Short mmCIF file of C-alpha atoms in Angstrom, two decimals:
data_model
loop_
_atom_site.label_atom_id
_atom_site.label_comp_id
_atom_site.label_asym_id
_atom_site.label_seq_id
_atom_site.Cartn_x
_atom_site.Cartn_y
_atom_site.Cartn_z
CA UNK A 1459 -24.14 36.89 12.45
CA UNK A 1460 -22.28 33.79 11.84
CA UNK A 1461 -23.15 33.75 8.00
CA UNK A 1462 -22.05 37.22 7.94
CA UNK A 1463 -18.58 36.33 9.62
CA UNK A 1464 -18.23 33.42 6.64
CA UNK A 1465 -18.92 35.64 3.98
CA UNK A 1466 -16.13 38.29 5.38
CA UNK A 1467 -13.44 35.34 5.56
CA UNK A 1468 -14.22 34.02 2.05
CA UNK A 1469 -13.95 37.82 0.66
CA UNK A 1470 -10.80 37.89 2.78
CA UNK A 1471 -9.61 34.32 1.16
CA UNK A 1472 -10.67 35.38 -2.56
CA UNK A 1473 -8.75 38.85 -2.20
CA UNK A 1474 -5.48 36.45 -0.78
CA UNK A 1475 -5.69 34.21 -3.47
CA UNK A 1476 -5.68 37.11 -6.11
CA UNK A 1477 -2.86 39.19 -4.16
CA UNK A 1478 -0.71 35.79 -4.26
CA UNK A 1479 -1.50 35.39 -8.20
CA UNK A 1480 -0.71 38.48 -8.76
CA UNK A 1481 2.79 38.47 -7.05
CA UNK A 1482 4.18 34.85 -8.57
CA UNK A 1483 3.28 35.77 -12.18
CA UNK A 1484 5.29 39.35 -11.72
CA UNK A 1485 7.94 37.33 -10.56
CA UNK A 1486 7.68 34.70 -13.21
CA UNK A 1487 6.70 36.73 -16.43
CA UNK A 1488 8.69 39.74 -15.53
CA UNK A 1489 12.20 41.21 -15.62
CA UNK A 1490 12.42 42.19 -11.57
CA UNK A 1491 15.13 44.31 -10.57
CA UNK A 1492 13.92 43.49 -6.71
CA UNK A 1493 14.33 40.12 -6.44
CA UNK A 1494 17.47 37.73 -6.19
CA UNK A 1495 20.37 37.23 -8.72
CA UNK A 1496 21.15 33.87 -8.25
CA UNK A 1497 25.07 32.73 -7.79
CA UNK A 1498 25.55 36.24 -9.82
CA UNK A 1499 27.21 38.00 -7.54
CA UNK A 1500 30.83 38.41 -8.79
CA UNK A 1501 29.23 39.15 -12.30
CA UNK A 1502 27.14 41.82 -10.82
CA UNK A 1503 30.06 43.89 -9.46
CA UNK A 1504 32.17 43.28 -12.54
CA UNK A 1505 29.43 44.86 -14.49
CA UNK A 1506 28.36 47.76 -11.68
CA UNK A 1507 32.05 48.77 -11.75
CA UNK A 1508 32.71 48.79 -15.70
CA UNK A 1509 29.44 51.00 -16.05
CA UNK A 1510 29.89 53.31 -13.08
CA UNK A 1511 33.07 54.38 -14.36
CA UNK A 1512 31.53 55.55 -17.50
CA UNK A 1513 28.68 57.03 -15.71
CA UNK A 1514 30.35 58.65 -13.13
CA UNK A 1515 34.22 59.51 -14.31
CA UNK A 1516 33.51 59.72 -18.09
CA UNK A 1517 35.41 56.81 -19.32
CA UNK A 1518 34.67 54.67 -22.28
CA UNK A 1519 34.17 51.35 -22.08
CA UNK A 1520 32.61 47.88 -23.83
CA UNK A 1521 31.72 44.31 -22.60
CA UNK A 1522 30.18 41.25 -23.74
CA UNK A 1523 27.81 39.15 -21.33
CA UNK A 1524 27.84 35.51 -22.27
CA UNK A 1525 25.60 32.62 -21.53
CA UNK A 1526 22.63 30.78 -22.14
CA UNK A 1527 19.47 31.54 -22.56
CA UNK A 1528 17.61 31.65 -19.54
CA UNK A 1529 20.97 32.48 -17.48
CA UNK A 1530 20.12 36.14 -16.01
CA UNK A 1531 22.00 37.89 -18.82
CA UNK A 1532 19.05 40.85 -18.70
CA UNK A 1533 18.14 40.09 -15.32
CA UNK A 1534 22.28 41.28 -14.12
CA UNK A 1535 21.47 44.07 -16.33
CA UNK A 1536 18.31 44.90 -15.04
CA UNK A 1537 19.69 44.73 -11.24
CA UNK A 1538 23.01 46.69 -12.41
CA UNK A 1539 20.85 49.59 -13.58
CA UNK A 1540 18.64 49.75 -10.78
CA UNK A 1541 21.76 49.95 -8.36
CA UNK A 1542 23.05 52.81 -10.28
CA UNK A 1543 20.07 54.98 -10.85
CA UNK A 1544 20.28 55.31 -7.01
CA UNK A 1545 23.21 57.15 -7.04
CA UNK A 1546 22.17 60.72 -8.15
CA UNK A 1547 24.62 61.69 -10.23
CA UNK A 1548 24.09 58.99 -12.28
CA UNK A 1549 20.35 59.21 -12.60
CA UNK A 1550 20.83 63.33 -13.83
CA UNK A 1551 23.31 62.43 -16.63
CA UNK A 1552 23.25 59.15 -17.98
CA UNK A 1553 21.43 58.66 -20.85
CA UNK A 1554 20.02 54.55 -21.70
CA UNK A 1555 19.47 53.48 -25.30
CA UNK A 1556 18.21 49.66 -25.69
CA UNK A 1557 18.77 48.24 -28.86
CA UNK A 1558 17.44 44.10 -29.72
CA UNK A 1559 19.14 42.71 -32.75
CA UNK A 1560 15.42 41.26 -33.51
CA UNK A 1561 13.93 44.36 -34.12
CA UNK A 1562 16.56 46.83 -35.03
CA UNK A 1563 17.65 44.20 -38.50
CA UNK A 1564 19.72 46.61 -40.38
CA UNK A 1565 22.01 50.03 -39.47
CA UNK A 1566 19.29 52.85 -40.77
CA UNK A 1567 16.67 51.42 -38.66
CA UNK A 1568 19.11 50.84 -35.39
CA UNK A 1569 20.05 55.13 -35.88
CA UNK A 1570 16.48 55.68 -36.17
CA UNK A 1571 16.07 54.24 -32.70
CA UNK A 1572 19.07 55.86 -31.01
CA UNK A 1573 17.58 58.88 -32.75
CA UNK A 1574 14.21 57.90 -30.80
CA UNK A 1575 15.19 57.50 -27.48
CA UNK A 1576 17.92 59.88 -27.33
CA UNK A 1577 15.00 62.40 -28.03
CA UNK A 1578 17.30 64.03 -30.62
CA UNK A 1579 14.81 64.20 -33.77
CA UNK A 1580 14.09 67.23 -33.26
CA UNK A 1581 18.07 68.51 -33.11
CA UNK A 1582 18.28 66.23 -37.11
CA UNK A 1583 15.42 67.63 -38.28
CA UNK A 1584 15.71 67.32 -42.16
CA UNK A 1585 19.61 67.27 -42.39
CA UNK A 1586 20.69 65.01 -45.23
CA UNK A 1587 24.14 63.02 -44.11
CA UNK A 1588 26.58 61.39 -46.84
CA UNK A 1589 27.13 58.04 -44.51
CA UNK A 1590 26.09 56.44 -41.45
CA UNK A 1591 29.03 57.42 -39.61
CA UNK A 1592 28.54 60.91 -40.20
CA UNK A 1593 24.86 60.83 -39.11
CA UNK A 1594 25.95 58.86 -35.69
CA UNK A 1595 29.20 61.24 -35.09
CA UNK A 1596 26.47 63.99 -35.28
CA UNK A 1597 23.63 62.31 -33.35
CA UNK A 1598 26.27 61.75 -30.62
CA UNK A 1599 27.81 64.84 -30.84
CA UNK A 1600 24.91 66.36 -30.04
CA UNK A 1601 24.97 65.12 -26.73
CA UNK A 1602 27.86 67.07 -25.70
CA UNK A 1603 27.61 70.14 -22.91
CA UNK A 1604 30.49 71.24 -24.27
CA UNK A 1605 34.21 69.77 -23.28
CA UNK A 1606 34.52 65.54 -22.10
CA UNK A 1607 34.25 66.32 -18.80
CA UNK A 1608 30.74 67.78 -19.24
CA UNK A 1609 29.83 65.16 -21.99
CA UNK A 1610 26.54 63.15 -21.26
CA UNK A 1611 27.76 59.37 -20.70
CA UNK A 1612 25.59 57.09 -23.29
CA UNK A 1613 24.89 53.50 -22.22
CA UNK A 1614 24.14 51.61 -25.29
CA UNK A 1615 22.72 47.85 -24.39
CA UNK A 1616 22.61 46.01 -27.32
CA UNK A 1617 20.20 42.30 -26.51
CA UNK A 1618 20.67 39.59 -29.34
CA UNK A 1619 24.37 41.47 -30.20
CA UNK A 1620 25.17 38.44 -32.46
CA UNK A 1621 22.25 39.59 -34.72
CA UNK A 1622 24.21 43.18 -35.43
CA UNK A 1623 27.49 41.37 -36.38
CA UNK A 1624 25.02 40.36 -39.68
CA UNK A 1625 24.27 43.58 -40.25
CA UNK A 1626 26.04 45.33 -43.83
CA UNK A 1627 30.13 45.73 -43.09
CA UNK A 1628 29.02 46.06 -39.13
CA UNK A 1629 28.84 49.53 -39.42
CA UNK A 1630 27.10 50.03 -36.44
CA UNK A 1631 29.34 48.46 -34.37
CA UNK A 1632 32.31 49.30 -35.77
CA UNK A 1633 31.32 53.54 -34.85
CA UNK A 1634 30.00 52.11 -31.29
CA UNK A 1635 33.24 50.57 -30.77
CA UNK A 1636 35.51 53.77 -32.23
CA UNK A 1637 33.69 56.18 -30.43
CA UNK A 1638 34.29 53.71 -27.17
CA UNK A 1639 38.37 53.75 -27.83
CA UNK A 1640 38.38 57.38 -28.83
CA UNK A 1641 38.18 60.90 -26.97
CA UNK A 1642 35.06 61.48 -27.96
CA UNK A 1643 31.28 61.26 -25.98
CA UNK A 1644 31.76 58.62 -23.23
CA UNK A 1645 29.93 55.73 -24.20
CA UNK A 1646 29.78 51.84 -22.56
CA UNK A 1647 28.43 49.05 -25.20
CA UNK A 1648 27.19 46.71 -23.54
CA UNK A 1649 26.68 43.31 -25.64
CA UNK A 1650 23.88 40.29 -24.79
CA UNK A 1651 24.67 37.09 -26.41
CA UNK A 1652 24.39 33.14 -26.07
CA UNK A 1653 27.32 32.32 -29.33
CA UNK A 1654 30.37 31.63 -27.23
CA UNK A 1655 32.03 31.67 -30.87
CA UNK A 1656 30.73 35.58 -31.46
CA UNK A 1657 34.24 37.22 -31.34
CA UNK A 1658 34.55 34.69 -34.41
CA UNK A 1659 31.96 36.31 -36.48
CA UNK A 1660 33.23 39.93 -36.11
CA UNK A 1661 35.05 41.78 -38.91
CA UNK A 1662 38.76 42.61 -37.89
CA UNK A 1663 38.14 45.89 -37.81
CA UNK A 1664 35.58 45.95 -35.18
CA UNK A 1665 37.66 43.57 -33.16
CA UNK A 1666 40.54 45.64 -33.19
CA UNK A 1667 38.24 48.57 -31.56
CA UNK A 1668 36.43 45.73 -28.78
CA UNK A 1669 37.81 45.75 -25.66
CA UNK A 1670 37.81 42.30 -25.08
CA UNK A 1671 35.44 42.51 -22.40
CA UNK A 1672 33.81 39.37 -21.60
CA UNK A 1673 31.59 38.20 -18.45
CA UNK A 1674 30.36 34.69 -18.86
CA UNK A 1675 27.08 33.00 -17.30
CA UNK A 1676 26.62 28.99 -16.67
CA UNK A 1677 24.31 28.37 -14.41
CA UNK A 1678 26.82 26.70 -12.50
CA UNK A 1679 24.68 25.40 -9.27
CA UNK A 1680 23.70 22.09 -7.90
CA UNK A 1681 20.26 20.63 -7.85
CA UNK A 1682 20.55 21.55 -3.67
CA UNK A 1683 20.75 25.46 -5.17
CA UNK A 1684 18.10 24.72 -7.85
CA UNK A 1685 15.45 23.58 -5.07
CA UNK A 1686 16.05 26.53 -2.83
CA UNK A 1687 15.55 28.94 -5.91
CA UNK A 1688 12.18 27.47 -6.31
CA UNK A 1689 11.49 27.82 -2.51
CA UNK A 1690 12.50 31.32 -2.72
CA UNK A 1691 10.06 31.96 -5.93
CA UNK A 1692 6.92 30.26 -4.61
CA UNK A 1693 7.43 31.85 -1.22
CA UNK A 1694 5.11 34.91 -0.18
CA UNK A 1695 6.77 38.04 1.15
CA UNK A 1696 7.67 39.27 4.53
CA UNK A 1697 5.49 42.44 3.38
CA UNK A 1698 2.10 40.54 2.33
CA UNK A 1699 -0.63 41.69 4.48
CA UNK A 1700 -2.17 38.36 5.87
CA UNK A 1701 0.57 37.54 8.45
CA UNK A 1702 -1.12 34.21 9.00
CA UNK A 1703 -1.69 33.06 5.51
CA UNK A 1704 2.07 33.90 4.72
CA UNK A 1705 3.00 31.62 7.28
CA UNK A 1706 0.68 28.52 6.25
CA UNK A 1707 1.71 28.94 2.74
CA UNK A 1708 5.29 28.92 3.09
CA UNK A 1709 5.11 26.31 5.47
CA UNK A 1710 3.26 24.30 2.64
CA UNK A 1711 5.86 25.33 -0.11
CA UNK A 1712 8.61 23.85 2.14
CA UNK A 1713 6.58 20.71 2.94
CA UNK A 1714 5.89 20.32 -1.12
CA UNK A 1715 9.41 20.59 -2.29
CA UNK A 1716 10.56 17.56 -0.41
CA UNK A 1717 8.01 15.52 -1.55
CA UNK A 1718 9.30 12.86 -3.86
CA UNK A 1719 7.12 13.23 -6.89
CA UNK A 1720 7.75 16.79 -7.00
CA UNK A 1721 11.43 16.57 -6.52
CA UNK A 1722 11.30 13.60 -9.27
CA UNK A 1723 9.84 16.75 -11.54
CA UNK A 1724 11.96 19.19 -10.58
CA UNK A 1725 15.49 16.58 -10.97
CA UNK A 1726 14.22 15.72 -14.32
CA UNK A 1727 13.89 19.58 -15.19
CA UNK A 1728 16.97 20.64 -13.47
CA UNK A 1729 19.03 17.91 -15.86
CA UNK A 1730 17.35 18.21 -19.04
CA UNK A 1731 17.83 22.05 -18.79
CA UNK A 1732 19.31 24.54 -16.33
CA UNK A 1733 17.95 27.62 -17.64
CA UNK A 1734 15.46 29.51 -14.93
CA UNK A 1735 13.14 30.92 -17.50
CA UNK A 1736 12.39 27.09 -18.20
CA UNK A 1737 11.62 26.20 -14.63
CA UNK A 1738 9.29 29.63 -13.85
CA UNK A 1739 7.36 28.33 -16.64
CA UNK A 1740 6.80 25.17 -14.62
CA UNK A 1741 6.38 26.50 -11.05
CA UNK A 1742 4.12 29.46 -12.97
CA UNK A 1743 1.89 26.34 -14.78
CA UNK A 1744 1.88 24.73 -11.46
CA UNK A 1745 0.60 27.84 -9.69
CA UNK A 1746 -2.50 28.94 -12.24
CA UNK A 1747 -4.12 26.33 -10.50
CA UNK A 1748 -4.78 27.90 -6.86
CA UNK A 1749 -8.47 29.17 -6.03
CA UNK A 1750 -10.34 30.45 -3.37
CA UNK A 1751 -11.21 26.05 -2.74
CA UNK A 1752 -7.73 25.01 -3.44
CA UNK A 1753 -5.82 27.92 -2.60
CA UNK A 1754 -2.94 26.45 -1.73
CA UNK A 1755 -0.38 24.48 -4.74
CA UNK A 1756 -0.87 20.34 -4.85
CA UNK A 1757 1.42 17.62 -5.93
CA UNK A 1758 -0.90 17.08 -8.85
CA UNK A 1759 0.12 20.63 -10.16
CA UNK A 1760 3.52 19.98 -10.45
CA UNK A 1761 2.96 16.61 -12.15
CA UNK A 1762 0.05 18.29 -14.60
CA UNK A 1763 2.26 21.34 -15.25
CA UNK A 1764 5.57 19.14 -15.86
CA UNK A 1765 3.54 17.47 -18.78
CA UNK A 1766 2.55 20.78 -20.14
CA UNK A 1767 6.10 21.92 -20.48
CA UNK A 1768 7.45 18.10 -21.42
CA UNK A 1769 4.73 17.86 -24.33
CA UNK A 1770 6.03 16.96 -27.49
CA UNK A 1771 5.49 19.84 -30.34
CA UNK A 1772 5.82 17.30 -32.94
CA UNK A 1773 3.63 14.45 -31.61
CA UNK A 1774 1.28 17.58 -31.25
CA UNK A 1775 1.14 17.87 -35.38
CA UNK A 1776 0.63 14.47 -35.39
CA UNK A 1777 -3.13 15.05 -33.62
CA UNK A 1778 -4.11 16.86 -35.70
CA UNK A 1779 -3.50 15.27 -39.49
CA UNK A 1780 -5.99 13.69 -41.74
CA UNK A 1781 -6.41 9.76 -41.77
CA UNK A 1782 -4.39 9.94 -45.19
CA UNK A 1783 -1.67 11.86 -43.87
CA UNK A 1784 -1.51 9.54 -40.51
CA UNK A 1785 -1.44 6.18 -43.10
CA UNK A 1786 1.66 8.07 -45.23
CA UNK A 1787 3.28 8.46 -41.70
CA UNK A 1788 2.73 4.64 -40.79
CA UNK A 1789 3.72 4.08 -44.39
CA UNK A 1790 7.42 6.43 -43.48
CA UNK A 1791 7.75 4.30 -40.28
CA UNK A 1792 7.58 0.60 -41.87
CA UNK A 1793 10.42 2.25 -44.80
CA UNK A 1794 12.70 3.26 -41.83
CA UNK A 1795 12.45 -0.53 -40.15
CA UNK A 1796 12.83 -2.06 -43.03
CA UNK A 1797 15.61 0.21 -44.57
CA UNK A 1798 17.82 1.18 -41.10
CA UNK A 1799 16.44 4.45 -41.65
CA UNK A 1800 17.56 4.92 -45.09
CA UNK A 1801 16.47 7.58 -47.34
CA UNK A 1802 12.93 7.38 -49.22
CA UNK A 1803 11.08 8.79 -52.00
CA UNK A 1804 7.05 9.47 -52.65
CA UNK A 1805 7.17 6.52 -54.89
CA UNK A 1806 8.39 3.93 -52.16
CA UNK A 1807 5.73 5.38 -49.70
CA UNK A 1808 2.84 5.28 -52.25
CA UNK A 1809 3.86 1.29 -52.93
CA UNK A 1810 3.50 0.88 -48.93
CA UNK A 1811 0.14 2.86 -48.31
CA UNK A 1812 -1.11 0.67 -51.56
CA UNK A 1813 0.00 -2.29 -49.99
CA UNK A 1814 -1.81 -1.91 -46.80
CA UNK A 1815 -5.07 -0.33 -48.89
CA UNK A 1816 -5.10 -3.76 -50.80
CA UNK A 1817 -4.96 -6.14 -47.55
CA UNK A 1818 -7.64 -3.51 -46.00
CA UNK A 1819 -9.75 -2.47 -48.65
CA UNK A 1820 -13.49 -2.91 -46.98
CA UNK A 1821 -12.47 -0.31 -44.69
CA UNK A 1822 -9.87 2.32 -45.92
CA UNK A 1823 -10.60 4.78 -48.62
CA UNK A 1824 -8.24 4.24 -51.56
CA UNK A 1825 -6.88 7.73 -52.61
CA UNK A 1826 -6.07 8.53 -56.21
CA UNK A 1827 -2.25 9.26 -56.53
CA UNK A 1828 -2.30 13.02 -56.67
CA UNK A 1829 -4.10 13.18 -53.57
CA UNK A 1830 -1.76 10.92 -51.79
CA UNK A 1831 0.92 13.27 -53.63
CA UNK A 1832 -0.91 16.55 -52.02
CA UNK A 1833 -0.78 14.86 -48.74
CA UNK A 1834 2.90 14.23 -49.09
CA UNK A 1835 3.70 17.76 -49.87
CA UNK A 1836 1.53 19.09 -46.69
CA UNK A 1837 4.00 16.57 -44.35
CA UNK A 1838 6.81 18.56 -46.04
CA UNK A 1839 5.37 21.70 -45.07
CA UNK A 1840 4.48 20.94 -41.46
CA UNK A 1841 8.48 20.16 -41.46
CA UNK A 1842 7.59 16.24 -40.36
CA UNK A 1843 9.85 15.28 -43.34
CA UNK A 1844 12.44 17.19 -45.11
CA UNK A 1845 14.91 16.34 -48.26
CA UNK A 1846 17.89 15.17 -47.88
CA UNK A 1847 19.12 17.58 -50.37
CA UNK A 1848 17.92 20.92 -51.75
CA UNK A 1849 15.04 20.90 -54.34
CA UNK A 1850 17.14 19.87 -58.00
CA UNK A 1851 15.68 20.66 -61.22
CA UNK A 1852 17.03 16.97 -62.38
CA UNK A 1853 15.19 15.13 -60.53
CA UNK A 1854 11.21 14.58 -59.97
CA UNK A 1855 9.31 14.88 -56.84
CA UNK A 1856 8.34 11.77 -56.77
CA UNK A 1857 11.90 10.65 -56.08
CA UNK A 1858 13.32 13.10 -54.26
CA UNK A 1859 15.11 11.29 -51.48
CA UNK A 1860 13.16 12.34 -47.67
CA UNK A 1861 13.95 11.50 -44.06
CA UNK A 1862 10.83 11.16 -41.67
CA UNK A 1863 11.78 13.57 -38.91
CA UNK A 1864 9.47 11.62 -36.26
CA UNK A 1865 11.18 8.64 -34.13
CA UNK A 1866 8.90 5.31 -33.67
CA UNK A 1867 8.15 6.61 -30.17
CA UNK A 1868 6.53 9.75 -31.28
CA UNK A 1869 4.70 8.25 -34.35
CA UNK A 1870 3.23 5.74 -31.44
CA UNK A 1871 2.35 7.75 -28.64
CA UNK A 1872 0.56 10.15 -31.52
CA UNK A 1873 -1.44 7.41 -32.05
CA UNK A 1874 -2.24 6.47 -28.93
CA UNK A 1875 -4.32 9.97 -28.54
CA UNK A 1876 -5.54 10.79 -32.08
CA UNK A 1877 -9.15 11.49 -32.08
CA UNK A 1878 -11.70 8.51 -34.01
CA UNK A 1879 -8.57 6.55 -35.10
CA UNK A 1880 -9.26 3.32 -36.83
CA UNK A 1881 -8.53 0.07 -35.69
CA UNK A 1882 -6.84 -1.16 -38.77
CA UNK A 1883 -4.68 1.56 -39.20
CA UNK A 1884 -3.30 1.48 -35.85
CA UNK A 1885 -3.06 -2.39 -35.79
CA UNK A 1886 -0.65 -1.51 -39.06
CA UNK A 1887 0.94 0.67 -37.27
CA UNK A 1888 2.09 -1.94 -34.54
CA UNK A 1889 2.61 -4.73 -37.19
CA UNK A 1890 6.46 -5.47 -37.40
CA UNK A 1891 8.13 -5.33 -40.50
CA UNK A 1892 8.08 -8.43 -42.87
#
């Protein structure tokens, strides 16, 4: 009986630790119109107002949302929509289209996707139009019941909006923002950008028909804010069904944030870089780590998931090169002591891997020149050195002036962890400059 009663409490502990997976990486990976908008809230009703008027009283509007990434910029949208697709009214009439500057890379291809989700190929059929503007006024008009009043409102949300400023003469914004400033459809563009310069880059044109709009995010709260956002991530639900598991593991969340260590993590994270997609990435990495023996999140997680996210990209390259390669590296390094991190060419590197070849020839592999030269031109490519100045016709490639885009402490600390490395070449490596 008693074996029987352990089995049903580990089932009961495996199914927990899955139901608690299952609700951190929604809340980490996902966009969740449910949960909190952080110091947001003054944003939030900007935005709900602006967009309810065009839903609900037909007038035309446009607004840029400004910040870094990682601020909430889709996140305020995300909520904003929810709150109005409560409101009836709203959810029969308004019509969504979401446009990303990443995907939609030129004007044709954005009207194909209004086209798309507008539902409206069917209504263009195999109509030729002489210009863009034509085929939008059309698309748009289209839409129309019959006078303004009775017009569908259009909500156009345009994500990476600095992208369409690049597109040819910014057509498509230009017709997003006439159609906004004239009696036609009522439309809201809504903008998503991180250039604080982007009213810069558009034509004058398009300015003249922007309302001027703009709702900034800064992530704008203290480390005291920062801390209680991460106890409000890892924490379990009211709603979870073990009552008494909710209440262990949020009293363990609470207990781990004020331990040092872990606020030592989270400091460092919250000064290097505000952004919350950043630090769900850590409490996320820190949280793959809870099983049905550990189920509950340790100090060593935080410290094991902090490295994760702190690794270095470049140091990573550095693992994996060829002996060669390392030796030009070394080679790179010694030129930048000796030189106050001057400028070099092939040629100058070649003379320093000979050097050290000639001091350690019983044990390094001497190279012929072109392979040395091959190995150069793979450095280039990994982008661990780049010219100075473009490629010139004039001059050879063996003097081309490079800069070594690896500091000492990453060339070290690379070495430190590549796999078989020998002992002369790292004793080289450590050797000052003479």
């Amino acid at each position: 009986m008693s074996k029987r009663k352990l089995k049903e409490d580990s089932f009961t502990s495996g199914e927990c630790i899955s139901k608690v997976q299952k609700i951190l990486r929604e809340r980490f990976c996902h966009l969740n119109p449910n949960g909190k908008l952080f110091g947001l809230e003054h944003q939030y009703k900007q935005l709900l107002e602006l967009i309810k008027h065009t839903a609900v009283n037909g007038e035309s509007n446009s607004v840029l949302i400004i910040g870094p990434r990682g601020s909430g910029k889709s996140l305020l949208v995300c909520h904003v929509l929810k709150k109005l697709l409560e409101i009836k009214e709203v959810k029969e009439n308004i019509l969504q289209v979401h446009l990303n500057g990443l995907l939609q890379t030129n004007g044709r291809i954005a009207l194909k996707e209004i086209t798309r989700q507008l539902n409206l190929e069917n209504v263009v059929g195999d109509k030729v139009f002489g210009s863009f503007a034509e085929n939008l006024a059309f698309l748009l008009e289209a839409l129309k019941k019959g006078d303004r009043d009775h017009s569908c409102p259009v909500l156009f949300i345009l994500d990476e909006f600095d992208l369409f400023v690049h597109h040819k003469n910014q057509t498509l914004l230009y017709n997003l923002f006439d159609i906004s400033q004239s009696a036609q459809t009522p439309i809201a563009v809504i903008g998503l950008t991180c250039r604080l310069d982007i009213l810069e880059l558009m034509e004058k044109r398009v300015k003249s028909r922007f309302s001027h709009r703009q709702i900034y995010l800064m992530n704008s709260f203290d480390f005291k804010t920062y801390l209680n956002i991460c106890k409000d991530q890892l924490s379990l639900p009211p709603e979870f069904p073990e009552k008494t598991f909710i209440k262990k593991w949020n009293k363990h969340i609470e207990s781990l944030l004020e331990d040092i260590k872990v606020q030592d993590v989270l400091q460092n994270q919250f000064y290097y870089n505000k952004d919350l997609r950043c630090l769900f990435m850590l409490l996320m990495l820190a949280s793959n780590n809870i099983t049905v023996s550990h189920p509950y999140i340790r100090v060593s997680d935080f410290l094991e998931a902090n490295k994760l996210c702190r690794m270095d990209t470049k140091s990573n390259i550095v693992h994996g090169l060829s002996v060669l390669e390392l030796c030009l590296i070394i080679a790179m390094k010694h030129l930048n002591d000796t030189y106050e991190g001057e400028p070099f060419n092939f040629q100058m590197v070649y003379h320093e891997y000979q050097k050290f070849v000639q001091r350690k020839a019983h044990t390094v592999y001497n190279f012929e020149k072109p392979v040395v030269m091959k190995a150069f031109e793979r450095l280039q490519h990994l982008e661990l050195i780049k010219p100075v100045e473009g490629p010139s016709n004039s001059v050879q490639k063996e003097y081309l002036l490079m800069k070594l885009l690896l500091d000492n402490s990453q060339v070290m600390e690379a070495l430190q962890v590549y796999p078989n490395c020998p002992t002369d070449v790292k004793q080289w490596a450590t050797t000052s400059v003479h």
